[in-house]
Tab-separated table of C-alpha atoms in Angstrom:
chain	number	residue	atom	x	y	z
A	1	MET	CA	3.488	21.329	12.584
A	2	PRO	CA	3.946	17.630	13.193
A	3	GLN	CA	5.750	15.610	10.407
A	4	PHE	CA	5.244	11.960	9.679
A	5	ARG	CA	7.141	9.308	7.716
A	6	LYS	CA	5.499	6.772	5.655
A	7	ARG	CA	6.031	3.241	7.104
A	8	PRO	CA	8.062	0.905	4.980
A	9	VAL	CA	5.723	-1.612	3.395
A	10	VAL	CA	6.485	-4.294	0.736
A	11	ILE	CA	4.035	-4.357	-2.082
A	12	GLU	CA	3.265	-6.483	-5.046
A	13	ALA	CA	2.925	-4.806	-8.398
A	14	GLU	CA	2.768	-5.583	-12.169
A	15	GLN	CA	3.365	-2.995	-14.911
A	16	PHE	CA	0.935	-2.784	-17.800
A	17	THR	CA	2.596	-3.293	-21.140
A	18	GLY	CA	-0.456	-2.981	-23.390
A	19	VAL	CA	-0.261	-6.720	-24.102
A	20	ASN	CA	-0.308	-8.374	-20.575
A	21	ALA	CA	-3.923	-7.791	-19.569
A	22	GLU	CA	-4.260	-11.536	-18.906
A	23	GLN	CA	-1.257	-11.589	-16.683
A	24	ILE	CA	-2.600	-8.529	-14.637
A	25	SER	CA	-5.930	-10.294	-14.565
A	26	ASP	CA	-4.256	-13.327	-12.985
A	27	PHE	CA	-2.280	-11.123	-10.547
A	28	MET	CA	-5.549	-9.442	-9.382
A	29	GLY	CA	-7.484	-12.778	-9.233
A	30	ARG	CA	-10.242	-11.212	-11.290
A	31	GLY	CA	-10.993	-10.016	-14.773
A	32	VAL	CA	-10.143	-6.487	-15.911
A	33	GLY	CA	-11.689	-4.384	-18.654
A	34	LEU	CA	-9.468	-3.791	-21.623
A	35	LEU	CA	-10.167	-0.606	-23.736
A	36	ASN	CA	-8.933	-0.160	-27.207
A	37	ASP	CA	-8.414	-3.862	-27.538
A	38	ASP	CA	-9.149	-3.705	-31.428
A	39	ASN	CA	-6.414	-1.092	-31.784
A	40	PRO	CA	-3.334	-2.765	-33.219
A	41	ASP	CA	-1.068	-0.349	-31.482
A	42	SER	CA	-0.710	-1.650	-27.870
A	43	THR	CA	0.416	1.602	-26.500
A	44	GLU	CA	-3.197	2.903	-26.839
A	45	ARG	CA	-4.720	0.222	-24.827
A	46	LYS	CA	-6.090	0.938	-21.304
A	47	LEU	CA	-7.196	-1.112	-18.290
A	48	MET	CA	-10.259	-0.470	-16.258
A	49	ILE	CA	-9.293	-1.237	-12.740
A	50	ASP	CA	-12.010	-1.405	-9.999
A	51	THR	CA	-10.641	0.267	-6.745
A	52	LEU	CA	-12.007	1.240	-3.454
A	53	GLU	CA	-12.714	4.789	-4.982
A	54	GLY	CA	-14.435	3.416	-8.056
A	55	THR	CA	-13.246	2.414	-11.537
A	56	MET	CA	-9.914	3.903	-12.544
A	57	ILE	CA	-8.171	3.771	-15.971
A	58	ALA	CA	-4.572	2.480	-16.237
A	59	SER	CA	-2.452	3.420	-19.303
A	60	VAL	CA	0.348	1.582	-20.768
A	61	GLY	CA	3.379	1.965	-18.388
A	62	ASP	CA	1.244	2.427	-15.308
A	63	TRP	CA	1.865	-0.058	-12.342
A	64	ILE	CA	-1.081	-2.018	-10.733
A	65	ILE	CA	-0.420	-2.180	-7.074
A	66	LYS	CA	-1.856	-4.576	-4.667
A	67	GLY	CA	-2.425	-2.551	-1.377
A	68	VAL	CA	-1.977	-3.556	2.181
A	69	LYS	CA	-5.670	-4.757	2.423
A	70	GLY	CA	-5.580	-6.703	-0.856
A	71	GLU	CA	-7.043	-3.728	-2.871
A	72	PHE	CA	-5.776	-2.846	-6.271
A	73	TYR	CA	-5.088	0.539	-7.892
A	74	PRO	CA	-2.993	1.977	-10.782
A	75	CYS	CA	0.067	4.149	-10.210
A	76	LYS	CA	1.799	6.353	-12.843
A	77	PRO	CA	5.340	5.213	-13.464
A	78	ASP	CA	7.053	8.395	-12.236
A	79	ILE	CA	5.233	8.294	-9.024
A	80	PHE	CA	5.962	4.524	-8.726
A	81	ALA	CA	9.746	5.095	-9.304
A	82	ALA	CA	9.811	7.969	-6.663
A	83	THR	CA	7.997	5.845	-4.061
A	84	TYR	CA	9.145	2.253	-4.476
A	85	GLU	CA	12.352	0.379	-5.059
A	86	PRO	CA	12.868	-3.363	-5.704
A	87	VAL	CA	13.150	-5.779	-2.917
A	88	ALA	CA	16.117	-8.074	-2.982
């Protein structure tokens, strides 16, 4: 069976901390929906991210990635760590 290697691509990403929805909104260039904003425990907050596949929910710790065509989507932290590394 043929095998393929993922091309190296530099991406932009912001990690959702539960209190930085405005920063992520600025990063995305549009507003994001914030769920559980009235909950004082910021770890319970979630973001609604409009993606090419529809609206996805990002939890605290998830990374919001800007794709190669300018699209945005959330990524779980363990997948992010296994897939990406910082660029010097």
